[in-house]
Structures are given as structure tokens and as C-alpha cells.
mmCIF file of C-alpha atoms in Angstrom:
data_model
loop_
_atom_site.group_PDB
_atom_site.id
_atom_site.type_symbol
_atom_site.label_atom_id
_atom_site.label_comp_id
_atom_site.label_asym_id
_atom_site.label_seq_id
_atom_site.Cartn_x
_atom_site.Cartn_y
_atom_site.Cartn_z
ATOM 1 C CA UNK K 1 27.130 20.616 -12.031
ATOM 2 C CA UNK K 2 25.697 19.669 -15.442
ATOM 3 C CA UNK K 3 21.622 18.417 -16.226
ATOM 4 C CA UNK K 4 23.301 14.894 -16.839
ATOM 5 C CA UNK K 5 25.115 14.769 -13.506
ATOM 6 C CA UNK K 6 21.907 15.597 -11.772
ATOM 7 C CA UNK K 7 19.557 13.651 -13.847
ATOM 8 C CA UNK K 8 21.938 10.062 -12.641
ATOM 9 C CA UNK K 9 21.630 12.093 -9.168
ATOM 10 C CA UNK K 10 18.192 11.187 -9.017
ATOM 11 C CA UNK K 11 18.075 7.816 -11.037
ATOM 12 C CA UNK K 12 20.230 6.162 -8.850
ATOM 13 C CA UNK K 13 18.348 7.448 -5.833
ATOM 14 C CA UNK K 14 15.338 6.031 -7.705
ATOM 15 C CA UNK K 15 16.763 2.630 -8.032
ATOM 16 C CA UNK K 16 18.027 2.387 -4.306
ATOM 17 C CA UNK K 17 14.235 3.448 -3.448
ATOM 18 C CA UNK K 18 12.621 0.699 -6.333
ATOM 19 C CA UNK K 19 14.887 -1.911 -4.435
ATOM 20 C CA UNK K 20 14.225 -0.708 -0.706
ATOM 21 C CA UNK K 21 10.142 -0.926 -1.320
ATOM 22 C CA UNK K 22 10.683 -4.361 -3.709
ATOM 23 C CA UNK K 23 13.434 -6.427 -1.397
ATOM 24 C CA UNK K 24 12.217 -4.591 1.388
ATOM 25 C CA UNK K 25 8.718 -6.939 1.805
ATOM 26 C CA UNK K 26 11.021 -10.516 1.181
ATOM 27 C CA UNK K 27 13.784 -9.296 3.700
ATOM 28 C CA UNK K 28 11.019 -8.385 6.520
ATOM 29 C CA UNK K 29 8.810 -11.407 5.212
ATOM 30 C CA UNK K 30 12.501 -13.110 6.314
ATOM 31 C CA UNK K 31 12.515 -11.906 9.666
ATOM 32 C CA UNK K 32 8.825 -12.886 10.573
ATOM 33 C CA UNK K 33 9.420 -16.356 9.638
ATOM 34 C CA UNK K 34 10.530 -17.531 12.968
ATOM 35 C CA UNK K 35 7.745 -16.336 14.264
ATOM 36 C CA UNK K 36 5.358 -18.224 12.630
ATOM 37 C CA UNK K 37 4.219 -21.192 15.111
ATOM 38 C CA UNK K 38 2.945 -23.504 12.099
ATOM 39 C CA UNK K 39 4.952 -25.657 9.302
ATOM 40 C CA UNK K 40 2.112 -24.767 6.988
ATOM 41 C CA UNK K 41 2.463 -20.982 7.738
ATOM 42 C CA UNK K 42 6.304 -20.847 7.639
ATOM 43 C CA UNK K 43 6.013 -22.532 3.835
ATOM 44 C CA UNK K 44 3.086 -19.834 3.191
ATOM 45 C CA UNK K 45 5.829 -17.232 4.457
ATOM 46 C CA UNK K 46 7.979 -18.371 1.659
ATOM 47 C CA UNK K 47 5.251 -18.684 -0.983
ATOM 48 C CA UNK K 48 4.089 -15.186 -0.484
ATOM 49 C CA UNK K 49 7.617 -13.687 -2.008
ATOM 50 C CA UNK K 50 8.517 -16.989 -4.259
ATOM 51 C CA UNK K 51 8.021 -15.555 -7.679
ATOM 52 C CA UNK K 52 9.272 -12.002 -6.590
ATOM 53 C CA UNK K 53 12.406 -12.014 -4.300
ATOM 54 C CA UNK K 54 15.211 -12.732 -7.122
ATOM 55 C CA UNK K 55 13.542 -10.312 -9.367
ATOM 56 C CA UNK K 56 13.468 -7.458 -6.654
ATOM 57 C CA UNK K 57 17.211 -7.769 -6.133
ATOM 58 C CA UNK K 58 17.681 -6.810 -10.049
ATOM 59 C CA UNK K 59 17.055 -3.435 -8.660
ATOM 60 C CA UNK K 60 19.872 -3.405 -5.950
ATOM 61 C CA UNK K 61 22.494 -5.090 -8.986
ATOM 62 C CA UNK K 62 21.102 -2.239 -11.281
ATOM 63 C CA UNK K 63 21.704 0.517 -8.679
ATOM 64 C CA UNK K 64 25.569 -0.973 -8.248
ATOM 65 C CA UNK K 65 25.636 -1.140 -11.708
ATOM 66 C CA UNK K 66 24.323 2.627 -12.232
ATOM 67 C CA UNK K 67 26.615 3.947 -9.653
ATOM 68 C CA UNK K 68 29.314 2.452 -11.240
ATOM 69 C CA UNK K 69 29.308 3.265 -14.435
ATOM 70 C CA UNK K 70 27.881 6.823 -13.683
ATOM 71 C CA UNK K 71 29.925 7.923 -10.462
ATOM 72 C CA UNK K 72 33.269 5.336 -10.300
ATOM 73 C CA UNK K 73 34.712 6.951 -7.839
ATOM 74 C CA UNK K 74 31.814 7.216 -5.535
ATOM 75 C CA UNK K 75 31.655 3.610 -5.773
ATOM 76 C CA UNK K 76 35.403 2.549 -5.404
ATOM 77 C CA UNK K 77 34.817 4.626 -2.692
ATOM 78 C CA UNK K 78 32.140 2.646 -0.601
ATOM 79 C CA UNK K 79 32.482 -0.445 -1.792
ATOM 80 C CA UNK K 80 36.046 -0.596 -0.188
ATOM 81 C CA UNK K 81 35.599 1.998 3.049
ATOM 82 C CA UNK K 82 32.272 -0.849 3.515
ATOM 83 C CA UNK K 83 34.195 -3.621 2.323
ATOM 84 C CA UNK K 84 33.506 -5.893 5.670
ATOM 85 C CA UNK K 85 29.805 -5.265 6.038
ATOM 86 C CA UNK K 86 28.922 -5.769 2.166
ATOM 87 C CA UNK K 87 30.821 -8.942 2.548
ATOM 88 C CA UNK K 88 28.875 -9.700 5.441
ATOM 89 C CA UNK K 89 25.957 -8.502 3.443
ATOM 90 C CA UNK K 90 26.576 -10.590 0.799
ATOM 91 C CA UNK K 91 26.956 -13.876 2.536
ATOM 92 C CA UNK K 92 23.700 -13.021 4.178
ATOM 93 C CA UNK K 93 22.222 -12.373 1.261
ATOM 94 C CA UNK K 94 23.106 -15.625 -0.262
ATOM 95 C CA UNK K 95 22.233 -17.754 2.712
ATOM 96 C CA UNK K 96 18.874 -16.224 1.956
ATOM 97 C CA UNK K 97 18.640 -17.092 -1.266
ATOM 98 C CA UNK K 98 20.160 -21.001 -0.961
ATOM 99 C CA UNK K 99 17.921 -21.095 2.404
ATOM 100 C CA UNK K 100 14.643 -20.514 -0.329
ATOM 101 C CA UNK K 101 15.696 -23.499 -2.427
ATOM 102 C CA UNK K 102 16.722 -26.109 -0.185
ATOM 103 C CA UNK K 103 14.336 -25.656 2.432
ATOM 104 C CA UNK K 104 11.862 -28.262 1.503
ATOM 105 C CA UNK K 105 14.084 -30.639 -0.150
ATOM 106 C CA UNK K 106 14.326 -33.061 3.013
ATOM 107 C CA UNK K 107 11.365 -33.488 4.919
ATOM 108 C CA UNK K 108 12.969 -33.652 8.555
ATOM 109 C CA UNK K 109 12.180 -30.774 11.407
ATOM 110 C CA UNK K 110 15.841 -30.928 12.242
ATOM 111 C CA UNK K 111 16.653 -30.031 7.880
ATOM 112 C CA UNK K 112 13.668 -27.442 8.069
ATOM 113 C CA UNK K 113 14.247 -25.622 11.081
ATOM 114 C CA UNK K 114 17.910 -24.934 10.173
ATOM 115 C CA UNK K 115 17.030 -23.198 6.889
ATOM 116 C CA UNK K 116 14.602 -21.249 8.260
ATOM 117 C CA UNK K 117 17.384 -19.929 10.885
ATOM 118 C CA UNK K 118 19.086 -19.061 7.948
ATOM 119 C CA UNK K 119 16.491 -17.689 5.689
ATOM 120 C CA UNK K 120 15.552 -15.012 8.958
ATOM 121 C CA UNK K 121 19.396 -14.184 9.641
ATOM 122 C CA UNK K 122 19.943 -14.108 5.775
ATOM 123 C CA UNK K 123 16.702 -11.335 5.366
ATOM 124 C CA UNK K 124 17.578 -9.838 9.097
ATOM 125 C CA UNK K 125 20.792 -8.032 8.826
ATOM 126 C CA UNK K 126 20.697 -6.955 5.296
ATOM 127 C CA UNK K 127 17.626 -5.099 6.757
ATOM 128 C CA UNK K 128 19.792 -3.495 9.503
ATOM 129 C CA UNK K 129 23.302 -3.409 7.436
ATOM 130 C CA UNK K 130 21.794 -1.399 4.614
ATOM 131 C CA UNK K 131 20.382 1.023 7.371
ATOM 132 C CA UNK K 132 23.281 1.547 8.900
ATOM 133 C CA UNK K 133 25.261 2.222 5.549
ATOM 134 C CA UNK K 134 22.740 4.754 4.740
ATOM 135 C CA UNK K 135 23.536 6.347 8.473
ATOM 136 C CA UNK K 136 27.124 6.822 7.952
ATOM 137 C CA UNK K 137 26.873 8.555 3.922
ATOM 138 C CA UNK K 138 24.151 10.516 6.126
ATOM 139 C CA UNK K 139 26.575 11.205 8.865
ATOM 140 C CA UNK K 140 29.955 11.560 6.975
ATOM 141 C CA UNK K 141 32.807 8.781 6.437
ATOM 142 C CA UNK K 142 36.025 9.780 6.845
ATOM 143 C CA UNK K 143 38.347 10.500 3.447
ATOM 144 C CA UNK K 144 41.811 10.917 2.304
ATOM 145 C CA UNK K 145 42.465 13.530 -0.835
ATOM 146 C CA UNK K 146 42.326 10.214 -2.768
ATOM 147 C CA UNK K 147 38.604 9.667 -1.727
ATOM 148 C CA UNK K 148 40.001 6.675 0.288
ATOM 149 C CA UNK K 149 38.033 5.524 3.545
ATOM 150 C CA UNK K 150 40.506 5.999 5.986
ATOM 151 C CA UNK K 151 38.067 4.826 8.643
ATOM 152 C CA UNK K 152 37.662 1.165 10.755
ATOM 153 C CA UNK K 153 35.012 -1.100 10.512
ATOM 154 C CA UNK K 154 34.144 -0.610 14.276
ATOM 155 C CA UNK K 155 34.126 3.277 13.342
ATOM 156 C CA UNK K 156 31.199 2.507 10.506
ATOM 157 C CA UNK K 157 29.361 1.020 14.116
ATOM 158 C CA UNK K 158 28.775 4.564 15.634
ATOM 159 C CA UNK K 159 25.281 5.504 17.420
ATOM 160 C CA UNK K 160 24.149 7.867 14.905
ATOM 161 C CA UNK K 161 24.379 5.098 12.269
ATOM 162 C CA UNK K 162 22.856 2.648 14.449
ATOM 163 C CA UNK K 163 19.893 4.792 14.949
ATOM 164 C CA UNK K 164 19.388 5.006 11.547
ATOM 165 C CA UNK K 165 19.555 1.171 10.856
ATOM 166 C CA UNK K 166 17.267 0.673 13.215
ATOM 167 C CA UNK K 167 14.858 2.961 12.098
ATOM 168 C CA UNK K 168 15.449 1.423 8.671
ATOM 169 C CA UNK K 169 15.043 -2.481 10.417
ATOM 170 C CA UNK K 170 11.635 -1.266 11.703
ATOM 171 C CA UNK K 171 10.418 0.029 8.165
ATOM 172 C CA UNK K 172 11.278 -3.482 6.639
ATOM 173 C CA UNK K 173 9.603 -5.379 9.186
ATOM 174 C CA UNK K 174 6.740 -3.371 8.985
ATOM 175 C CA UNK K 175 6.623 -3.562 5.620
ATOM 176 C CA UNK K 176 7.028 -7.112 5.357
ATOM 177 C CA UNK K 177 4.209 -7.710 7.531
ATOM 178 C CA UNK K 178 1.913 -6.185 5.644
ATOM 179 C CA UNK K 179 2.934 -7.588 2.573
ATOM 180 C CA UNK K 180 2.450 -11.146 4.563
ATOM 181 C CA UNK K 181 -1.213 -9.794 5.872
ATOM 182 C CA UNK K 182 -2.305 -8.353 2.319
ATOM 183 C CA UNK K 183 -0.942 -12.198 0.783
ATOM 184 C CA UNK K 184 -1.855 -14.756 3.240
ATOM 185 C CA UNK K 185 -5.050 -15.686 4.094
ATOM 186 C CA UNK K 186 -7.187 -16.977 7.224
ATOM 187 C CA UNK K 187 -5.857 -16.819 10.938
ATOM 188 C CA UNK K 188 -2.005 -16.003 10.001
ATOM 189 C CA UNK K 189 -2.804 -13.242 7.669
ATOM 190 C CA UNK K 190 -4.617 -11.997 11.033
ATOM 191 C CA UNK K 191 -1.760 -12.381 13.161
ATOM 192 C CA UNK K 192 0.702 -11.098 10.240
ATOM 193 C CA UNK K 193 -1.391 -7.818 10.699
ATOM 194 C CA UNK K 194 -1.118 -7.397 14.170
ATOM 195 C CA UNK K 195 3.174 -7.300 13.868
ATOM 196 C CA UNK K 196 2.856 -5.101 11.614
ATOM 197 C CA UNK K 197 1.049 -3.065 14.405
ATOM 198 C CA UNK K 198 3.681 -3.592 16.520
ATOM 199 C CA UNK K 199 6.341 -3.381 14.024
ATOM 200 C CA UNK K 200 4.936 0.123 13.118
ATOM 201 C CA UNK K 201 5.088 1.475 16.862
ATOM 202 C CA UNK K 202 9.079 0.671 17.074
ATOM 203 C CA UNK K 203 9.117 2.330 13.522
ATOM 204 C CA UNK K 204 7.217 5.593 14.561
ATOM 205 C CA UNK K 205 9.596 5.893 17.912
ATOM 206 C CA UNK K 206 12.986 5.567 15.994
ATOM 207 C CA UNK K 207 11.758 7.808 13.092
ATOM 208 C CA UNK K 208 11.352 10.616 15.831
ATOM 209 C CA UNK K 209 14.270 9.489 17.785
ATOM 210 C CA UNK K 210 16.331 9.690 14.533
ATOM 211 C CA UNK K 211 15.358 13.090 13.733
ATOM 212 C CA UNK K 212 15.912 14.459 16.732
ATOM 213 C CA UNK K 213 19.078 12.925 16.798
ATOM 214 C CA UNK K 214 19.537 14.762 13.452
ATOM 215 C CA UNK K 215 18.621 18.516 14.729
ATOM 216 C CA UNK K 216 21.075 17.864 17.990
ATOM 217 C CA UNK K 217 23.945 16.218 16.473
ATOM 218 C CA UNK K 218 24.204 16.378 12.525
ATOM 219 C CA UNK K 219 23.513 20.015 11.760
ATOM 220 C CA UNK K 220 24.812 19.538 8.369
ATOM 221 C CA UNK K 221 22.337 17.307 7.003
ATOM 222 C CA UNK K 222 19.772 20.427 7.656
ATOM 223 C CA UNK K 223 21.493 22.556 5.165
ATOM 224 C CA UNK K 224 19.863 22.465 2.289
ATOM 225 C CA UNK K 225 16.248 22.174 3.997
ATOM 226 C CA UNK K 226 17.359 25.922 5.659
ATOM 227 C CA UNK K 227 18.263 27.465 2.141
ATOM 228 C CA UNK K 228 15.313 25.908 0.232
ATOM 229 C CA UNK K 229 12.214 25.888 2.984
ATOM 230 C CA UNK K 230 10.340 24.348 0.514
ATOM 231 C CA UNK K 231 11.742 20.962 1.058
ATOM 232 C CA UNK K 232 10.537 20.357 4.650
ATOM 233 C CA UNK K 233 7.774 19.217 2.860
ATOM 234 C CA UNK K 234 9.509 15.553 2.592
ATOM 235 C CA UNK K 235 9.698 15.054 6.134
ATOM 236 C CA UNK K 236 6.043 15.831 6.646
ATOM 237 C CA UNK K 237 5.394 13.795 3.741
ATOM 238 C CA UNK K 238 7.162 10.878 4.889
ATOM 239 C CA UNK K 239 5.148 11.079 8.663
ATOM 240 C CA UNK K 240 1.989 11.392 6.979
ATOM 241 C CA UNK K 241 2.922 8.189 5.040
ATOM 242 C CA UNK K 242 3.677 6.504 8.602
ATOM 243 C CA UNK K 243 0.671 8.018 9.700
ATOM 244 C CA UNK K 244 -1.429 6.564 6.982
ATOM 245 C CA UNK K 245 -0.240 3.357 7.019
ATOM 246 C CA UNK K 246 -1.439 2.378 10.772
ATOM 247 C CA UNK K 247 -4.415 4.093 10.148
ATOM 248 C CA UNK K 248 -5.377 2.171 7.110
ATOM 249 C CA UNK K 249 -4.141 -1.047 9.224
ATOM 250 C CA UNK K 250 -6.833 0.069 12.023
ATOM 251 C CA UNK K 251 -9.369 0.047 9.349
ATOM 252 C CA UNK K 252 -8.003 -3.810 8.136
ATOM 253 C CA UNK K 253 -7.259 -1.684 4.629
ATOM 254 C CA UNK K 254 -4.378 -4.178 4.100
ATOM 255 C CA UNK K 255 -3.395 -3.159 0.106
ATOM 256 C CA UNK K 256 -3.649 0.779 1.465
ATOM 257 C CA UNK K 257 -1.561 0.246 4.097
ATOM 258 C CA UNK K 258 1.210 -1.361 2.037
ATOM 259 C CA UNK K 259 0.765 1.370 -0.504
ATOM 260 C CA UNK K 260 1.454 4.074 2.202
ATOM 261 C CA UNK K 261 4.407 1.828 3.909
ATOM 262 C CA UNK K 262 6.019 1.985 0.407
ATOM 263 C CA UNK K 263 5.801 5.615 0.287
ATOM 264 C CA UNK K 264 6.949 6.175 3.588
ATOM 265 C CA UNK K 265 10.006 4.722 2.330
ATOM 266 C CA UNK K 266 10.395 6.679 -0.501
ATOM 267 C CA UNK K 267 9.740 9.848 1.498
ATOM 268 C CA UNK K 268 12.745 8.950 3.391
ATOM 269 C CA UNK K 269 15.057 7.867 0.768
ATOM 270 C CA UNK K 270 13.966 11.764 -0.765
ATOM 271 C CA UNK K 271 14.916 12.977 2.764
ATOM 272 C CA UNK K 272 18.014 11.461 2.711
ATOM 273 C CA UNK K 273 18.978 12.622 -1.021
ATOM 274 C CA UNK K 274 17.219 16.228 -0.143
ATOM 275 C CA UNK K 275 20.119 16.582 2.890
ATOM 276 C CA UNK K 276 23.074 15.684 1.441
ATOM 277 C CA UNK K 277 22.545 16.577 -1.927
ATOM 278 C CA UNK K 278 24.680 17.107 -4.147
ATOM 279 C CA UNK K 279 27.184 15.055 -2.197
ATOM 280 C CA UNK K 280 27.296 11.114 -2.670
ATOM 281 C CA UNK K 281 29.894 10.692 0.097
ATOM 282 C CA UNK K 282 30.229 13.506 2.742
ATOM 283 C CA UNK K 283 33.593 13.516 4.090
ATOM 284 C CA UNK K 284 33.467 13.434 7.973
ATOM 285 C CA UNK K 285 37.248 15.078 8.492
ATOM 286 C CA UNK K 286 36.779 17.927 5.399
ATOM 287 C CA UNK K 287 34.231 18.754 3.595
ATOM 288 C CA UNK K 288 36.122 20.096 0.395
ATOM 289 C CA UNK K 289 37.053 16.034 0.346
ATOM 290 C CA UNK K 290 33.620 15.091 0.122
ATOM 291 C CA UNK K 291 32.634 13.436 -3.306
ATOM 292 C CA UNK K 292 29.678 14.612 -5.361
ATOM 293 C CA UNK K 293 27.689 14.142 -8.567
ATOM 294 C CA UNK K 294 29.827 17.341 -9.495
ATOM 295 C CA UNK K 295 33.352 16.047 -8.865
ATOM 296 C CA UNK K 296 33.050 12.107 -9.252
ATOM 297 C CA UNK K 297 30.847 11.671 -12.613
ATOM 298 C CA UNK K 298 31.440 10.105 -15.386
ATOM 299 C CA UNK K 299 32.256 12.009 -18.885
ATOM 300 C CA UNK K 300 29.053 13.607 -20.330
ATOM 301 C CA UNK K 301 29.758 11.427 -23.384
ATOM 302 C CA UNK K 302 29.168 8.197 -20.869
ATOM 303 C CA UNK K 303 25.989 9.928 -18.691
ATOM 304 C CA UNK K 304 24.352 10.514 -22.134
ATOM 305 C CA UNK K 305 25.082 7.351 -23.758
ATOM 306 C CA UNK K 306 23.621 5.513 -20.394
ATOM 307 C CA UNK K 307 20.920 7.369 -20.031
ATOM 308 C CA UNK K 308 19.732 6.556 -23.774
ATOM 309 C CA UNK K 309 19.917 3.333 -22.878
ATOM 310 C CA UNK K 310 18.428 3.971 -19.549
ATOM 311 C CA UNK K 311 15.626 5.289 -20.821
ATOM 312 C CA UNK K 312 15.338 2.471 -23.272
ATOM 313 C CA UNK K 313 15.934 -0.369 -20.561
ATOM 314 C CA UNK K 314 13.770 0.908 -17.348
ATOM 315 C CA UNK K 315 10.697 0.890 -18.852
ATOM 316 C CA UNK K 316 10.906 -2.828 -20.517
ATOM 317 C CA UNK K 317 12.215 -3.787 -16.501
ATOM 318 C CA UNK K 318 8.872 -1.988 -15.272
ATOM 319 C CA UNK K 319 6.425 -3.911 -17.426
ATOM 320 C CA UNK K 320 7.877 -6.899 -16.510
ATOM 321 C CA UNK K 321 7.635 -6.051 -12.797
ATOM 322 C CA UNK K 322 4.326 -4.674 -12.961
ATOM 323 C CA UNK K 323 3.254 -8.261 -15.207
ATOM 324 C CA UNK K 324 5.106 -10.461 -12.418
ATOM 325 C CA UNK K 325 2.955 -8.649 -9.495
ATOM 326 C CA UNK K 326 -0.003 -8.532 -11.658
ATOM 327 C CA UNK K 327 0.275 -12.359 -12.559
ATOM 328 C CA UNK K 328 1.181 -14.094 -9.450
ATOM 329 C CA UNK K 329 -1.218 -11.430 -6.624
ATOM 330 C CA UNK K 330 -4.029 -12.684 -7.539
ATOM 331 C CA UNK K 331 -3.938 -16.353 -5.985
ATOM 332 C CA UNK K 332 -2.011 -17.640 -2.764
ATOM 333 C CA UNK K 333 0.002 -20.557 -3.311
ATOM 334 C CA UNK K 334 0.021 -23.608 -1.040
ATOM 335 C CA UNK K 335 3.673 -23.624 -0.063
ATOM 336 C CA UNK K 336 7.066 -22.448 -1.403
ATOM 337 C CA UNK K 337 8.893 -25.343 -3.339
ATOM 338 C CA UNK K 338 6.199 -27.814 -3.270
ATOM 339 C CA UNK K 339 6.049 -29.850 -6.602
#
């Protein structure tokens, strides 16, 4: 492999990881909603992510976008062997999105209560879907010597890949809590902390259940941790972030334990990449099918031309995202689409 294939190796895992800690607080902000008892609360819910949740997906279109250009095969691959559940992924996703804008157009309970159905379904199984994506590239898809998925849908619905979208459903909703408990205030940012504390227990559980699922049944993943010893440092990483994060909730350290939830999911997105690496798409049937940042790149001309303007693009994207959280943090806003 070549410094170029590695260095889009690690920029698309960076991506995947920007949008899983940015679209990871709207889509488990989504799932609380339904939970909120209160009209008041539920358009609170809403406010909390309003000026963020369209600019957080730019990450997941840039990560498409990177993988595209960078590693076409990789994603002619998945995007077709998934083709069902990012469809399903999709709609969700924009049910979410319409669900945001029409909610508080009509003022009847009957109007109201349907788009909030949506707007929980809509942030729900993206939550679980990408989970369980990330469980089968973990586990292996099946592959023909065309990189084809020559797989079912029903196949992509296996227990090891459940696990891991569980685990991964947990995370969000734990996150999203305490994004809700660090933004809204009084009595509901009270009781937005205590899910989280109960988000976080199913979240520790099915971390440990998922890596002991790992050791029994998906030897291969341990690999490269065996060869290099150094990199069981993730893992431990990634538990102490998990660790942190309920102890900083104990201590009502709201912004802390958001800060450690978000590195608790980059720890695991580097566990993930540390495992498989350098494959993008571990073949399930034969591993000499497998595709990699080796075998499935783009031309060095192409890597180096993106990467200048990579390099000339990511930072303008992260002073605007660093001015957007910076700008609208600092006050809560009465409700989402009032006017």
C-alpha cells in the first residue's frame, strides 16, 4: 500500500467518526422525543438540534463522497450489497428531516403527534441501521471475484450484526441525552439526564456483550491487535471514555460528560478501523476477495489531487462548524419553528 492510500484510510474513518459524534446527538435527541410528556418540551427537543442537524449530515454526504471518489469500488460495493437498508435509511432519514419542518405548521394534537412519530422513527433506525452496517464490514459480507455482494438482505440481519447495532443504538441515545441535558434547561434538562443514565447502563452491557461476542466468534477482527499489542490501547481507551462519561453525569458535569460520550465513540470507530484494517470490505466466503485501501483505490494522481483539496476544504468546513456551535450554545431557544 502507498502513504496516499493510507492517508484516505484514515480520512474517511475520520469523517464517518465527525458524522457519528455530530448526527449522532439529533438522531438520539429523535428517539427521546416521545418521551417527553410536555408540548413545550417536545418543541424544546427540536430547538436544541434546529440550527445543527442539516449541517451535521454534511459530514455523512462528505464521507459518501470521499469514499467514492477515493475507493469506487469499495463503494459500488456497499452501496448495492446494502442497497435495501440505505433505502430504508434514506426514507428515514428524510421523514426526519420533513418531520422538523412541518411539525408546527398546524396547530392540532392530532397534526403534532403524527410528526413527532415520524421525527422518532425517522432518528430511531438510522441509529440502529448504521450499527448494524458497521457489524457486518466488521463481521465479513459475502463477495464474488467481482467484489459483488452475493448475500440477502435477511443475511445482512445476523446476530453478530445485531449486537453491534445495538450497542451502536445505545451510544446514540446516550449521547443524545446528554446533548438534551447539557441544552435544555429546568425540570426536563433534569429528567433528560437521568435517560442518559439509563441509556448509558444498556450501552455499558452491549459494549461488553459485543466484545465478548468478538473474542468467541470473530477471531479475525483480533488480528491485527495480536501482531501490534500496542493497539489494545483503543479498547481501554474507549471503556475509560464510557467510564468517564457516567461518572461525570454522577457529578451533574453535563458538557464533560458529552465530551467523553463523543470520545467513546471515536474510540470505537478507531477499534473498528484498528481490526480490520487495511480491509474496507472483508469478504466473509474468502479472504483474498476482500477489498482494501490496497486493491480498490483510486490512481495516486486522483488521492493526491483530493487530498490538496482536502486539505484546503476541511478546515474552512471546521470553522464553520466550530462558529455554528459557538453561535447558537450559548442561549436556548423557545421552540423549534416558532416565528
Amino acid at each position: 500500500m502507498t502513504t496516499l492510500q493510507i492517508v484516505w484510510y484514515i480520512l474517511v474513518a475520520v469523517l464517518l467518526i465527525g458524522y457519528s459524534i455530530l448526527d449522532g446527538f439529533d438522531l438520539g435527541v429523535g428517539f427521546w422525543q416521545l418521551f417527553a410528556k410536555k408540548e413545550e418540551d417536545r418543541r424544546r427537543f427540536m430547538a436544541s438540534i434546529g440550527p445543527f442537524w442539516d449541517g451535521n449530515e454534511v459530514w455523512l454526504l462528505t464521507g459518501g463522497g470521499a469514499l467514492f471518489a477515493a475507493f469506487p469500488p469499495v463503494y459500488a460495493s456497499v452501496f448495492s450489497g446494502f442497497y435495501l437498508a440505505l433505502m430504508l435509511l434514506l426514507f428515514a432519514l428524510i421523514f426526519r428531516a420533513v418531520s422538523l419542518e412541518f411539525r408546527n405548521h398546524l396547530q392540532t394534537p392530532r397534526w403534532r403527534k403524527t410528526w413527532d412519530v415520524a421525527f422518532a422513527v425517522g432518528s430511531s433506525l438510522p441509529a440502529l441501521l448504521f450499527g448494524v452496517a458497521l457489524g457486518n464490514i466488521m463481521r465479513g459480507i459475502p463477495l464474488n471475484e467481482n467484489g459483488d455482494y452475493t448475500g440477502t438482505f435477511f443475511g445482512l440481519l445476523n446476530p453478530f450484526a445485531l449486537v453491534i447495532g445495538l450497542t451502536g443504538f445505545a451510544m446514540l441515545i446516550t449521547h443524545g441525552a446528554l446533548w438534551l441535558a447539557m441544552r435544555i434547561k429546568g425540570e426536563a434538562g433534569k429528567k433528560a439526564l437521568s435517560w442518559a443514565k439509563a441509556g448509558w447502563v444498556a450501552y455499558l452491557v452491549l459494549f461488553i456483550v459485543s466484545g465478548v461476542f468478538t473474542f468467541a466468534a470473530q477471531g479475525q477482527l483480533l488480528e491485527n491487535y495480536n501482531a501490534f499489542p500496542v493497539l489494545w490501547v483503543i479498547p481501554v481507551l474507549a471503556l475509560a471514555a464510557i467510564v468517564l462519561a457516567r461518572v461525570f453525569m454522577q457529578k451533574e458535569a453535563v458538557l464533560k460528560a458529552f465530551l467523553a460520550s463523543a470520545a467513546g465513540i471515536a474510540m470505537q470507530f478507531a477499534i473498528v478501523a484498528a481490526g480490520i484494517f487495511p480491509k474496507f470490505v472483508p469478504a466473509l466466503n474468502d479472504p483474498t476477495l476482500s477489498l482494501t485501501a490496497g486493491n480498490s483505490s483510486s490512481s495516486e494522481y486522483t488521492l493526491g489531487a483530493m487530498l490538496i483539496i482536502t486539505l484546503i476544504g476541511l478546515p474552512l468546513v471546521l470553522v464553520y462548524t466550530v462558529w455554528v456551535y459557538r453561535t447558537f450554545t450559548g442561549e436556548e431557544v423557545a421552540g423549534y419553528g416558532d416565528h
